[in-house]
Amino acid sequence: RTMQPPLPCQDAALARTQTHPLVVVADGAGSSAVSEIGAQAVVSGLARLLHTLERKVALLLDTPATAQHEEQARALALLLVKHARGLLDDLAATHRRALRDFRCTLLLAIVGREQLLWLKVGDGALVLQRQEPGPEPKQPQAPQAAPEAAHLRLQVLGLAGKGEFANQTQFLDDSLQPGDVQSALVPVGGVVGVAVMSDGAAEKLVSHDGQRVAGQLGLWLDALRRDRLPRQTLTR
């Protein structure tokens, strides 16, 4: 019998550390014919746009947050999503296909000196690792005793992004509304790691309600900080 060729990977991801560290992930819809093209266009296009808007990003993320910053952050998040939708519209016109053939989810985090901006359309997960002070000792410590080391906590940003059914989510497509875009500013104090993943990894590493994160993620982030996380380890 005739065997169908395997589907290409429909995820696209980019991470950079220059100036304002950025992580962006797009996951093409499995039901869309060429969603891997849409996902890659969204990832590379948003990275380029944020590089172009570098001064605007610096004004927003490199100073402590105010009420005005919150409004500006929301406006920037919606602008990024609008641009991503526009990229898919252009692909649809170029290839003479329907927009739904290119649709994908979107997760993004960009880090400044004072604030981190994140946004999310659809499923997948954004996770921060924070360093927090350890609990106060119950007994007074001897002067020569070292204080208890700080501990690390994994924190999920946003909601699960699932619809009414387990396999249903929102995509960058014609049905997208501003209310479907999750976003916020987060102070960077204590943040020592950022992880962004599509739903395949999220289903293994984050509980459905977002309350629990697998400790393995913390081990990977620690190895990454020590430059001991080979790409093949993540692939396995």
XYZ file of N, CA and C in Angstrom:
708
model
N 0.835 -1.196 0.000
C 0.000 0.000 0.000
C 0.873 1.251 0.000
N 0.297 2.365 -0.385
C 1.042 3.619 -0.437
C 1.184 4.191 0.967
N 2.398 4.561 1.326
C 2.654 5.150 2.633
C 2.710 6.668 2.508
N 2.037 7.356 3.430
C 2.070 8.814 3.448
C 3.409 9.291 4.002
N 4.020 10.302 3.384
C 5.279 10.829 3.942
C 5.014 11.454 5.303
N 5.986 11.418 6.197
C 5.785 12.000 7.526
C 5.593 13.508 7.432
N 4.784 14.047 8.332
C 4.583 15.490 8.376
C 5.872 16.177 8.821
N 6.156 17.348 8.280
C 7.317 18.092 8.778
C 7.044 18.602 10.190
N 8.096 18.929 10.911
C 7.909 19.523 12.233
C 7.190 20.853 12.070
N 6.100 21.027 12.794
C 5.291 22.243 12.658
C 5.620 23.290 13.725
N 6.595 23.009 14.581
C 7.041 23.988 15.568
C 8.176 24.824 14.995
N 8.210 26.084 15.374
C 9.352 26.948 15.060
C 9.721 27.682 16.335
N 11.018 27.866 16.562
C 11.474 28.515 17.793
C 12.721 29.328 17.524
N 12.899 30.383 18.325
C 14.085 31.220 18.226
C 14.422 31.746 19.609
N 15.703 31.755 19.948
C 16.169 32.354 21.199
C 17.399 33.184 20.894
N 17.469 34.369 21.496
C 18.666 35.206 21.353
C 18.957 35.857 22.692
N 20.200 36.238 22.895
C 20.575 36.822 24.181
C 21.131 38.233 24.045
N 21.295 38.742 22.836
C 21.857 40.069 22.668
C 20.874 41.152 23.129
N 21.383 42.167 23.804
C 20.648 43.358 24.235
C 19.453 43.000 25.116
N 18.339 42.615 24.499
C 17.163 42.183 25.250
C 16.899 40.716 24.924
N 17.231 39.809 25.842
C 17.014 38.387 25.574
C 15.577 38.106 25.142
N 15.439 37.246 24.152
C 14.145 36.959 23.533
C 13.994 35.466 23.315
N 12.810 34.953 23.632
C 12.450 33.578 23.274
C 11.066 33.636 22.635
N 10.923 33.027 21.462
C 9.623 33.009 20.781
C 9.406 31.632 20.171
N 8.194 31.112 20.336
C 7.816 29.788 19.840
C 6.470 29.894 19.137
N 6.350 29.268 17.985
C 5.068 29.159 17.277
C 4.858 27.696 16.912
N 3.656 27.220 17.123
C 3.314 25.814 16.856
C 2.220 25.787 15.802
N 2.552 25.286 14.621
C 1.574 25.212 13.541
C 0.447 24.246 13.854
N -0.745 24.595 13.420
C -1.913 23.739 13.640
C -1.772 22.444 12.854
N -2.002 21.314 13.517
C -1.872 20.024 12.852
C -2.848 19.837 11.707
N -3.988 20.539 11.767
C -5.004 20.413 10.723
C -4.775 21.357 9.556
N -3.711 22.161 9.610
C -3.438 23.141 8.557
C -2.319 22.633 7.655
N -2.526 22.739 6.345
C -1.665 22.055 5.374
C -0.210 22.474 5.426
N 0.066 23.760 5.566
C 1.455 24.244 5.534
C 1.727 25.148 6.737
N 1.238 24.729 7.895
C 1.376 25.573 9.080
C 2.827 25.731 9.515
N 3.715 24.805 9.115
C 5.120 24.973 9.473
C 5.717 26.221 8.804
N 5.197 26.571 7.617
C 5.658 27.790 6.944
C 5.175 29.016 7.713
N 3.925 28.974 8.164
C 3.396 30.079 8.953
C 4.126 30.241 10.266
N 4.407 29.143 10.955
C 5.087 29.212 12.247
C 6.468 29.828 12.098
N 7.219 29.405 11.078
C 8.566 29.944 10.877
C 8.524 31.426 10.518
N 7.556 31.825 9.699
C 7.432 33.229 9.314
C 7.109 34.100 10.517
N 6.256 33.613 11.400
C 5.890 34.373 12.598
C 7.094 34.539 13.527
N 7.836 33.469 13.749
C 8.987 33.529 14.655
C 10.056 34.493 14.129
N 10.456 34.323 12.882
C 11.511 35.176 12.332
C 11.023 36.611 12.146
N 9.753 36.777 11.766
C 9.213 38.111 11.552
C 9.097 38.918 12.832
N 8.690 38.284 13.922
C 8.586 38.998 15.195
C 9.963 39.327 15.765
N 10.925 38.426 15.585
C 12.279 38.724 16.048
C 12.837 39.936 15.315
N 12.589 40.017 14.020
C 13.050 41.160 13.239
C 12.342 42.441 13.664
N 11.040 42.364 13.891
C 10.283 43.547 14.306
C 10.779 44.067 15.650
N 11.021 43.184 16.604
C 11.489 43.618 17.918
C 12.892 44.223 17.831
N 13.705 43.711 16.919
C 15.018 44.326 16.703
C 14.843 45.747 16.155
N 13.904 45.931 15.251
C 13.630 47.254 14.693
C 13.110 48.213 15.759
N 12.299 47.681 16.690
C 11.694 48.505 17.750
C 12.563 48.542 19.007
N 13.862 48.339 18.866
C 14.752 48.205 20.015
C 14.634 49.370 20.992
N 14.593 50.586 20.500
C 14.518 51.755 21.390
C 13.196 51.774 22.149
N 12.113 51.443 21.480
C 10.805 51.381 22.128
C 10.787 50.297 23.208
N 11.391 49.158 22.904
C 11.467 48.063 23.869
C 12.284 48.480 25.088
N 13.399 49.181 24.851
C 14.253 49.616 25.950
C 13.515 50.578 26.877
N 12.772 51.522 26.315
C 12.022 52.471 27.135
C 10.990 51.756 28.005
N 10.442 50.669 27.486
C 9.407 49.939 28.210
C 9.981 48.996 29.261
N 11.050 48.284 28.926
C 11.520 47.177 29.765
C 12.723 47.495 30.637
N 13.391 48.597 30.373
C 14.609 48.893 31.126
C 14.385 49.875 32.268
N 13.128 50.198 32.577
C 12.787 51.075 33.697
C 11.681 50.420 34.524
N 11.584 50.753 35.817
C 10.543 50.144 36.665
C 9.146 50.416 36.110
N 8.257 49.457 36.312
C 6.914 49.534 35.749
C 6.065 50.585 36.441
N 5.240 51.275 35.670
C 4.220 52.198 36.166
C 2.900 51.810 35.510
N 1.825 52.486 35.902
C 0.529 52.220 35.276
C 0.605 52.500 33.772
N 1.353 53.511 33.394
C 1.515 53.825 31.977
C 2.273 52.712 31.254
N 3.280 52.147 31.931
C 4.017 51.033 31.336
C 3.088 49.853 31.051
N 2.182 49.582 31.967
C 1.257 48.468 31.776
C 0.427 48.665 30.515
N -0.059 49.882 30.302
C -0.841 50.182 29.103
C 0.018 50.044 27.848
N 1.236 50.546 27.919
C 2.141 50.458 26.770
C 2.512 49.013 26.467
N 2.688 48.207 27.515
C 3.025 46.801 27.316
C 1.885 46.063 26.626
N 0.666 46.361 27.048
C -0.491 45.711 26.404
C -0.593 46.142 24.944
N -0.354 47.418 24.691
C -0.411 47.904 23.315
C 0.658 47.241 22.454
N 1.868 47.069 23.012
C 2.937 46.416 22.257
C 2.606 44.952 22.000
N 2.057 44.261 22.999
C 1.681 42.855 22.815
C 0.656 42.709 21.694
N -0.355 43.580 21.681
C -1.376 43.508 20.634
C -0.791 43.880 19.273
N 0.160 44.814 19.258
C 0.833 45.172 18.008
C 1.610 43.984 17.452
N 2.322 43.270 18.324
C 3.091 42.101 17.886
C 2.169 41.025 17.311
N 1.053 40.804 17.978
C 0.108 39.793 17.495
C -0.516 40.230 16.173
N -0.833 41.512 16.064
C -1.394 42.021 14.801
C -0.387 41.847 13.672
N 0.889 42.113 13.957
C 1.931 41.938 12.941
C 2.052 40.467 12.550
N 1.999 39.574 13.544
C 2.071 38.142 13.252
C 0.912 37.702 12.365
N -0.291 38.184 12.674
C -1.451 37.869 11.827
C -1.243 38.406 10.427
N -0.662 39.605 10.324
C -0.396 40.182 9.010
C 0.592 39.360 8.196
N 1.596 38.798 8.879
C 2.542 37.923 8.186
C 1.829 36.723 7.572
N 0.879 36.170 8.314
C 0.132 35.016 7.790
C -0.793 35.438 6.656
N -1.384 36.635 6.754
C -2.199 37.154 5.649
C -1.361 37.282 4.379
N -0.130 37.788 4.525
C 0.743 37.946 3.361
C 1.106 36.597 2.749
N 1.375 35.603 3.619
C 1.673 34.266 3.107
C 0.486 33.701 2.334
N -0.707 33.898 2.879
C -1.913 33.386 2.213
C -2.070 34.018 0.830
N -1.815 35.321 0.743
C -1.932 36.005 -0.547
C -0.847 35.534 -1.518
N 0.374 35.388 -1.029
C 1.490 34.974 -1.887
C 1.285 33.578 -2.449
N 0.833 32.664 -1.590
C 0.678 31.265 -2.004
C -0.723 30.936 -2.509
N -1.602 31.939 -2.538
C -2.993 31.750 -2.986
C -3.658 30.596 -2.233
N -3.518 30.652 -0.929
C -4.127 29.666 -0.043
C -4.957 30.390 1.006
N -5.789 29.651 1.702
C -6.565 30.226 2.795
C -5.653 30.495 3.991
N -5.989 31.506 4.782
C -5.209 31.826 5.969
C -5.121 30.633 6.915
N -6.177 29.846 7.017
C -6.184 28.734 7.958
C -5.099 27.699 7.631
N -4.599 27.686 6.401
C -3.545 26.742 6.040
C -2.218 27.069 6.713
N -2.069 28.308 7.237
C -0.802 28.751 7.825
C -0.896 29.011 9.327
N -2.038 28.817 9.918
C -2.267 29.289 11.283
C -1.399 28.543 12.305
N -1.104 29.251 13.390
C -0.237 28.697 14.430
C -0.537 29.387 15.755
N -0.027 28.813 16.830
C -0.075 29.469 18.139
C 1.156 30.362 18.273
N 1.224 31.120 19.373
C 2.348 32.031 19.575
C 2.643 32.191 21.056
N 3.896 32.040 21.428
C 4.368 32.318 22.789
C 5.647 33.136 22.674
N 5.755 34.187 23.489
C 6.900 35.080 23.381
C 7.242 35.663 24.737
N 8.533 35.773 25.027
C 9.011 36.469 26.225
C 10.235 37.274 25.836
N 10.275 38.549 26.248
C 11.427 39.398 25.991
C 11.804 40.091 27.293
N 13.097 40.114 27.599
C 13.567 40.503 28.930
C 14.375 41.801 28.867
N 14.010 42.743 29.741
C 14.778 43.969 29.899
C 15.498 43.991 31.231
N 16.108 45.139 31.561
C 16.846 45.239 32.814
C 15.916 45.265 34.022
N 14.662 45.725 33.821
C 13.732 45.841 34.942
C 12.478 44.993 34.779
N 12.037 44.791 33.554
C 10.770 44.118 33.301
C 10.913 43.054 32.222
N 10.014 42.083 32.298
C 9.895 41.050 31.271
C 8.491 41.154 30.688
N 8.388 41.194 29.367
C 7.082 41.189 28.697
C 6.846 39.808 28.107
N 5.680 39.235 28.406
C 5.333 37.953 27.799
C 3.967 38.067 27.138
N 3.766 37.229 26.128
C 2.443 37.145 25.498
C 2.204 35.715 25.045
N 0.932 35.400 24.923
C 0.547 34.023 24.598
C -0.760 34.020 23.818
N -0.775 33.299 22.699
C -1.998 33.032 21.933
C -2.080 31.523 21.750
N -3.055 30.891 22.376
C -3.209 29.448 22.250
C -2.549 28.693 23.391
N -2.200 27.432 23.122
C -1.673 26.582 24.190
C -0.153 26.611 24.220
N 0.440 25.649 24.924
C 1.862 25.693 25.220
C 2.074 26.294 26.597
N 3.311 26.563 26.966
C 3.570 27.071 28.317
C 4.780 27.996 28.334
N 4.668 29.046 29.160
C 5.803 29.908 29.498
C 6.067 29.716 30.978
N 7.320 29.445 31.330
C 7.683 29.157 32.722
C 8.876 30.023 33.109
N 8.765 30.684 34.265
C 9.888 31.420 34.831
C 10.488 30.618 35.973
N 11.784 30.709 36.112
C 12.444 30.176 37.305
C 12.939 31.371 38.121
N 12.494 31.435 39.385
C 12.835 32.551 40.260
C 13.683 32.082 41.427
N 14.584 32.928 41.834
C 15.365 32.693 43.036
C 14.702 33.445 44.173
N 14.381 32.721 45.245
C 13.688 33.327 46.378
C 14.458 33.040 47.662
N 14.339 33.935 48.639
C 15.014 33.681 49.921
C 14.486 32.409 50.564
N 15.345 31.678 51.220
C 14.916 30.499 51.956
C 14.143 30.886 53.197
N 13.467 29.938 53.854
C 12.699 30.241 55.063
C 13.600 30.703 56.203
N 13.040 31.529 57.066
C 13.794 31.997 58.228
C 14.130 30.821 59.148
N 15.331 30.744 59.671
C 15.676 29.633 60.573
C 14.870 29.704 61.862
N 14.435 28.542 62.345
C 13.636 28.501 63.574
C 14.492 28.801 64.797
N 15.753 28.431 64.760
C 16.656 28.669 65.878
C 17.707 29.706 65.478
N 18.116 30.544 66.392
C 19.183 31.506 66.073
C 20.426 30.759 65.622
N 21.044 31.282 64.563
C 22.238 30.639 64.031
C 23.485 31.198 64.703
N 24.479 30.354 64.840
C 25.764 30.815 65.360
C 26.361 31.817 64.385
N 27.100 32.779 64.875
C 27.641 33.804 63.982
C 28.452 33.236 62.831
N 29.121 32.101 63.048
C 29.967 31.559 61.999
C 29.191 30.694 61.011
N 27.906 30.413 61.312
C 27.131 29.537 60.434
C 26.704 30.290 59.180
N 26.750 29.597 58.037
C 26.330 30.214 56.778
C 24.806 30.267 56.718
N 24.198 31.341 56.189
C 22.749 31.408 56.058
C 22.255 30.341 55.086
N 21.003 29.956 55.251
C 20.434 28.933 54.369
C 20.390 29.451 52.940
N 20.759 28.624 51.994
C 20.837 29.050 50.598
C 19.447 29.379 50.059
N 19.408 30.327 49.129
C 18.152 30.658 48.457
C 17.664 29.443 47.665
N 16.351 29.364 47.434
C 15.823 28.250 46.668
C 15.178 28.775 45.397
N 14.970 27.874 44.449
C 14.449 28.234 43.138
C 13.025 27.716 42.990
N 12.172 28.538 42.378
C 10.773 28.165 42.180
C 10.416 28.324 40.708
N 9.666 27.370 40.179
C 9.182 27.429 38.800
C 7.761 27.975 38.796
N 7.516 28.982 37.967
C 6.233 29.683 37.922
C 5.697 29.710 36.496
N 4.453 29.249 36.309
C 3.813 29.263 34.994
C 3.138 30.615 34.783
N 3.321 31.185 33.605
C 2.706 32.463 33.260
C 1.446 32.225 32.429
N 0.358 32.887 32.798
C -0.863 32.800 32.001
C -1.665 31.544 32.251
N -2.747 31.416 31.479
C -3.650 30.278 31.573
C -3.270 29.220 30.548
N -3.904 28.059 30.661
C -3.517 26.924 29.815
C -3.706 27.191 28.331
N -4.691 28.003 27.955
C -4.901 28.319 26.546
C -5.667 27.271 25.794
N -6.274 26.334 26.529
C -7.108 25.311 25.896
C -8.541 25.820 25.781
N -9.265 25.272 24.825
C -10.665 25.622 24.684
C -11.539 24.709 25.523
N -12.792 24.579 25.106
C -13.728 23.750 25.855
C -13.307 22.291 25.852
N -12.626 21.855 24.788
C -12.196 20.466 24.670
C -10.673 20.399 24.770
N -10.159 19.241 25.177
C -8.731 19.096 25.462
C -7.862 19.382 24.237
N -8.373 19.058 23.030
C -7.562 19.231 21.820
C -7.898 20.524 21.082
N -8.557 21.440 21.741
C -8.991 22.688 21.112
C -8.175 23.849 21.657
N -7.737 24.729 20.775
C -6.996 25.900 21.227
C -7.236 27.053 20.270
N -6.723 28.219 20.622
C -6.828 29.401 19.776
C -5.597 29.517 18.900
N -5.775 29.969 17.671
C -4.664 30.175 16.749
C -4.658 31.609 16.244
N -3.559 31.983 15.609
C -3.497 33.234 14.862
C -4.288 33.018 13.571
N -5.551 33.409 13.578
C -6.399 33.222 12.397
C -7.522 34.250 12.406
N -8.517 34.052 11.553
C -9.601 35.032 11.403
C -10.442 35.178 12.661
N -10.451 34.175 13.529
C -11.314 34.231 14.717
C -10.658 34.952 15.892
N -9.394 35.330 15.766
C -8.656 35.903 16.880
C -9.206 37.260 17.292
N -9.416 37.430 18.609
C -9.877 38.689 19.182
C -8.852 39.164 20.214
N -8.839 40.485 20.519
C -7.890 40.982 21.526
C -7.974 40.231 22.854
N -9.173 39.802 23.233
C -9.326 39.060 24.476
C -8.673 37.701 24.463
N -8.315 37.195 23.278
C -7.641 35.901 23.167
C -6.140 36.017 23.393
N -5.636 37.249 23.483
C -4.199 37.486 23.654
C -3.906 37.681 25.141
N -3.186 36.755 25.737
C -2.735 36.900 27.121
C -1.390 37.619 27.119
N -1.212 38.583 28.014
C 0.075 39.280 28.092
C 0.187 39.985 29.426
N 1.423 40.289 29.830
C 1.656 41.035 31.072
C 3.119 41.413 31.164
N 3.390 42.398 32.033
C 4.749 42.741 32.443
C 5.045 42.032 33.753
N 6.273 41.554 33.908
C 6.702 40.880 35.130
C 8.042 41.483 35.563
N 8.201 41.872 36.828
C 9.518 42.346 37.286
C 10.555 41.237 37.145
N 11.765 41.593 36.744
C 12.790 40.572 36.510
C 13.586 40.238 37.770
N 13.343 40.947 38.869
C 14.068 40.655 40.097
C 13.913 39.203 40.509
N 15.018 38.504 40.660
C 14.983 37.102 41.063
C 14.817 36.115 39.930
N 14.502 36.575 38.708
C 14.324 35.656 37.587
C 15.695 35.155 37.119
N 15.868 33.847 37.106
C 17.153 33.262 36.693
C 17.002 32.321 35.498
N 15.770 32.095 35.024
C 15.568 31.222 33.881
C 14.213 31.450 33.246
N 14.138 31.285 31.936
C 12.889 31.403 31.192
C 12.792 30.210 30.254
N 11.659 29.532 30.267
C 11.433 28.407 29.356
C 10.123 28.631 28.611
N 10.140 28.408 27.304
C 8.952 28.556 26.468
C 8.820 27.281 25.649
N 7.626 26.705 25.619
C 7.456 25.413 24.946
C 6.072 25.293 24.323
N 5.990 24.545 23.238
C 4.700 24.259 22.628
C 3.983 23.176 23.430
N 2.774 22.822 23.001
C 1.924 21.973 23.834
C 2.471 20.564 24.018
N 3.260 20.061 23.054
C 3.800 18.707 23.203
C 4.661 18.587 24.438
N 5.597 19.525 24.618
C 6.439 19.518 25.816
C 5.634 19.919 27.046
N 4.724 20.887 26.881
C 3.953 21.368 28.031
C 3.115 20.253 28.650
N 2.576 19.366 27.829
C 1.766 18.267 28.359
C 2.586 17.327 29.229
N 3.894 17.250 28.986
C 4.766 16.384 29.773
C 5.333 17.090 31.004
N 5.513 18.408 30.924
C 6.277 19.120 31.948
C 5.434 20.034 32.838
N 4.205 20.350 32.434
C 3.360 21.268 33.203
C 1.993 20.631 33.397
N 1.479 20.678 34.633
C 0.152 20.109 34.894
C -0.909 20.906 34.136
N -2.057 20.274 33.887
C -3.108 20.894 33.076
C -3.589 22.206 33.679
N -3.611 22.294 35.011
C -4.061 23.527 35.653
C -2.936 24.546 35.844
N -1.724 24.194 35.445
C -0.608 25.121 35.543
C -0.052 25.306 36.939
N -0.480 24.485 37.886
C -0.036 24.644 39.268
C 1.264 23.909 39.572
N 1.625 22.930 38.748
C 2.822 22.142 39.016
C 3.692 22.058 37.762
N 4.998 22.161 37.963
C 5.959 22.066 36.858
C 6.966 20.976 37.206
N 7.282 20.131 36.240
C 8.232 19.034 36.480
C 9.594 19.588 36.889
N 10.174 18.984 37.920
C 11.481 19.410 38.387
C 12.572 19.269 37.336
N 12.345 18.392 36.348
C 13.340 18.208 35.285
C 13.635 19.526 34.575
N 12.614 20.376 34.448
C 12.826 21.656 33.780
C 13.841 22.509 34.536
N 13.769 22.475 35.858
C 14.738 23.198 36.666
C 16.143 22.656 36.492
N 16.264 21.327 36.341
C 17.580 20.720 36.129
C 18.171 21.161 34.795
N 17.331 21.218 33.766
C 17.813 21.675 32.457
C 18.267 23.133 32.518
N 17.487 23.980 33.199
C 17.865 25.392 33.301
C 19.178 25.555 34.064
N 19.361 24.751 35.109
C 20.611 24.811 35.860
C 21.780 24.382 34.983
N 21.584 23.304 34.214
C 22.646 22.847 33.314
C 22.949 23.895 32.252
N 21.909 24.574 31.777
C 22.099 25.621 30.766
C 22.939 26.765 31.326
N 22.656 27.163 32.563
C 23.425 28.250 33.175
C 24.907 27.883 33.310
N 25.178 26.603 33.498
C 26.569 26.144 33.648
C 27.177 25.717 32.305
N 26.431 26.010 31.204
C 26.892 25.670 29.855
C 27.129 24.169 29.719
N 26.221 23.380 30.330
C 26.330 21.919 30.265
C 25.034 21.282 29.788
N 24.362 21.954 28.852
C 23.111 21.418 28.317
C 23.263 21.240 26.790
N 23.777 20.093 26.356
C 23.894 19.863 24.904
C 22.524 19.804 24.238
N 22.461 20.247 23.005
C 21.197 20.230 22.265
C 20.606 18.814 22.209
N 21.475 17.790 22.070
C 20.954 16.430 21.935
C 20.256 15.966 23.216
N 20.608 16.560 24.356
C 19.923 16.200 25.603
C 18.463 16.596 25.514
N 18.200 17.799 25.038
C 16.807 18.238 24.866
C 16.097 17.422 23.799
N 16.818 17.078 22.729
C 16.211 16.289 21.665
C 15.754 14.936 22.185
N 16.571 14.313 23.033
C 16.191 13.006 23.607
C 14.996 13.165 24.532
